[in-house]
CSV table of C-alpha atoms in Angstrom, one decimal:
chain,number,residue,atom,x,y,z
A,1,MET,CA,0.0,0.0,0.0
A,2,PRO,CA,2.8,2.5,0.5
A,3,SER,CA,3.4,2.5,-3.2
A,4,VAL,CA,-0.2,3.6,-3.9
A,5,LEU,CA,0.2,6.6,-1.6
A,6,VAL,CA,3.5,7.5,-3.3
A,7,SER,CA,2.1,6.8,-6.8
A,8,TYR,CA,-0.8,9.1,-6.3
A,9,ASN,CA,1.1,11.7,-4.3
A,10,GLU,CA,-1.3,11.1,-1.4
A,11,LYS,CA,-0.6,12.2,2.2
A,12,GLN,CA,-1.5,9.8,5.0
A,13,VAL,CA,-3.5,12.5,6.7
A,14,ASP,CA,-5.6,13.2,3.6
A,15,LEU,CA,-6.3,9.5,3.0
A,16,ALA,CA,-7.2,9.0,6.7
A,17,LYS,CA,-9.7,11.8,6.5
A,18,LYS,CA,-11.3,10.5,3.4
A,19,LEU,CA,-11.6,7.0,4.9
A,20,HIS,CA,-12.7,8.2,8.3
A,21,VAL,CA,-9.8,6.6,10.1
A,22,SER,CA,-6.8,8.0,12.0
A,23,GLN,CA,-3.5,8.8,10.4
A,24,GLN,CA,-2.0,6.1,12.8
A,25,THR,CA,-4.3,3.5,11.2
A,26,VAL,CA,-3.0,4.4,7.7
A,27,VAL,CA,0.6,4.2,9.0
A,28,ALA,CA,-0.2,0.7,10.5
A,29,TRP,CA,-1.5,-0.4,7.1
A,30,GLU,CA,1.7,0.9,5.4
A,31,VAL,CA,4.1,-0.9,7.7
A,32,GLY,CA,2.0,-4.1,7.9
A,33,ARG,CA,0.9,-3.9,11.5
A,34,ALA,CA,-2.7,-3.9,10.5
A,35,VAL,CA,-4.9,-4.8,7.5
A,36,PRO,CA,-7.8,-2.7,6.2
A,37,SER,CA,-11.2,-4.3,6.2
A,38,ILE,CA,-12.8,-5.3,2.9
A,39,ASP,CA,-15.1,-2.3,3.1
A,40,THR,CA,-12.1,0.0,3.6
A,41,LEU,CA,-10.2,-1.7,0.7
A,42,ILE,CA,-13.3,-1.1,-1.5
A,43,ALA,CA,-13.4,2.6,-0.5
A,44,MET,CA,-9.7,3.0,-1.1
A,45,ALA,CA,-9.9,1.4,-4.6
A,46,ASP,CA,-12.8,3.7,-5.4
A,47,TYR,CA,-10.9,6.7,-4.1
A,48,PHE,CA,-7.9,5.9,-6.2
A,49,ASP,CA,-10.0,4.7,-9.1
A,50,ILE,CA,-8.1,1.4,-9.3
A,51,THR,CA,-9.0,-2.3,-8.6
A,52,ILE,CA,-8.4,-4.0,-5.3
A,53,ASN,CA,-5.9,-6.2,-7.0
A,54,ASP,CA,-4.0,-3.1,-8.2
A,55,LEU,CA,-4.2,-1.7,-4.6
A,56,LEU,CA,-2.8,-4.9,-3.2
A,57,GLY,CA,-0.1,-5.1,-5.9
A,58,LYS,CA,-1.5,-8.3,-7.5
A,59,PRO,CA,-0.8,-9.0,-11.2
A,60,LYS,CA,-3.6,-7.9,-13.6
A,61,SER,CA,-3.7,-11.3,-15.3
A,62,ILE,CA,-2.0,-14.5,-15.3
A,63,SER,CA,-1.5,-16.3,-18.5
A,64,THR,CA,-3.1,-19.7,-18.3
A,65,SER,CA,-2.7,-20.7,-21.9
A,66,VAL,CA,-2.5,-24.4,-22.0
A,67,ASP,CA,-2.8,-26.7,-25.0
A,68,LEU,CA,-6.1,-28.5,-24.8
A,69,SER,CA,-4.6,-31.6,-26.4
A,70,GLN,CA,-2.1,-31.8,-23.5
A,71,MET,CA,-4.9,-31.3,-21.0
A,72,ILE,CA,-6.8,-34.2,-22.5
A,73,ASP,CA,-3.7,-36.4,-22.4
A,74,ASN,CA,-3.2,-35.6,-18.7
A,75,ALA,CA,-6.8,-36.0,-17.8
A,76,GLU,CA,-7.7,-39.0,-15.7
A,77,LEU,CA,-11.4,-38.4,-14.9
A,78,TYR,CA,-14.5,-36.9,-16.4
A,79,ASN,CA,-17.5,-36.5,-14.1
A,80,LYS,CA,-16.0,-39.2,-11.8
A,81,HIS,CA,-15.5,-41.6,-14.8
A,82,LEU,CA,-12.1,-42.9,-15.5
A,83,LEU,CA,-10.9,-41.9,-19.0
A,84,THR,CA,-9.3,-44.5,-21.1
A,85,ASN,CA,-6.8,-43.9,-23.9
A,86,ARG,CA,-9.6,-44.7,-26.3
A,87,ASP,CA,-11.8,-42.0,-24.7
A,88,LYS,CA,-9.1,-39.5,-25.0
A,89,ARG,CA,-8.6,-40.3,-28.7
A,90,LEU,CA,-12.3,-40.0,-29.3
A,91,ILE,CA,-12.4,-36.6,-27.6
A,92,LYS,CA,-9.5,-35.3,-29.7
A,93,LEU,CA,-11.1,-36.6,-32.9
A,94,TYR,CA,-14.4,-34.9,-32.0
A,95,LEU,CA,-12.6,-31.6,-31.3
A,96,GLU,CA,-10.6,-31.9,-34.6
A,97,ALA,CA,-13.9,-32.4,-36.5
A,98,LEU,CA,-15.5,-29.5,-34.6
A,99,PHE,CA,-12.6,-27.1,-35.5
A,100,TYR,CA,-11.9,-28.6,-38.9
A,101,ASP,CA,-13.2,-25.7,-41.0
A,102,ARG,CA,-12.0,-22.8,-38.7
């Protein structure tokens, strides 16, 4: 959270007033002695016009691109039913037919 205050050139006292908390509370958040409530996080995100993930320094997106063919090869169950190698080949053939003209 300190980076948010610095990035937006925000003073602790101004943020404290906006969020109806003490300046000491903001300091405690910055140094990790306390954690804001979810309601406060929402208010802060709204105030800075950013997402809560941005506020917490979380990445915007994580690439989860995985080849479906490899997923099918690695799959063992479908709806609690054991997948055989034949099942996996049939699934792949179906998908190949589905995407044949694309």
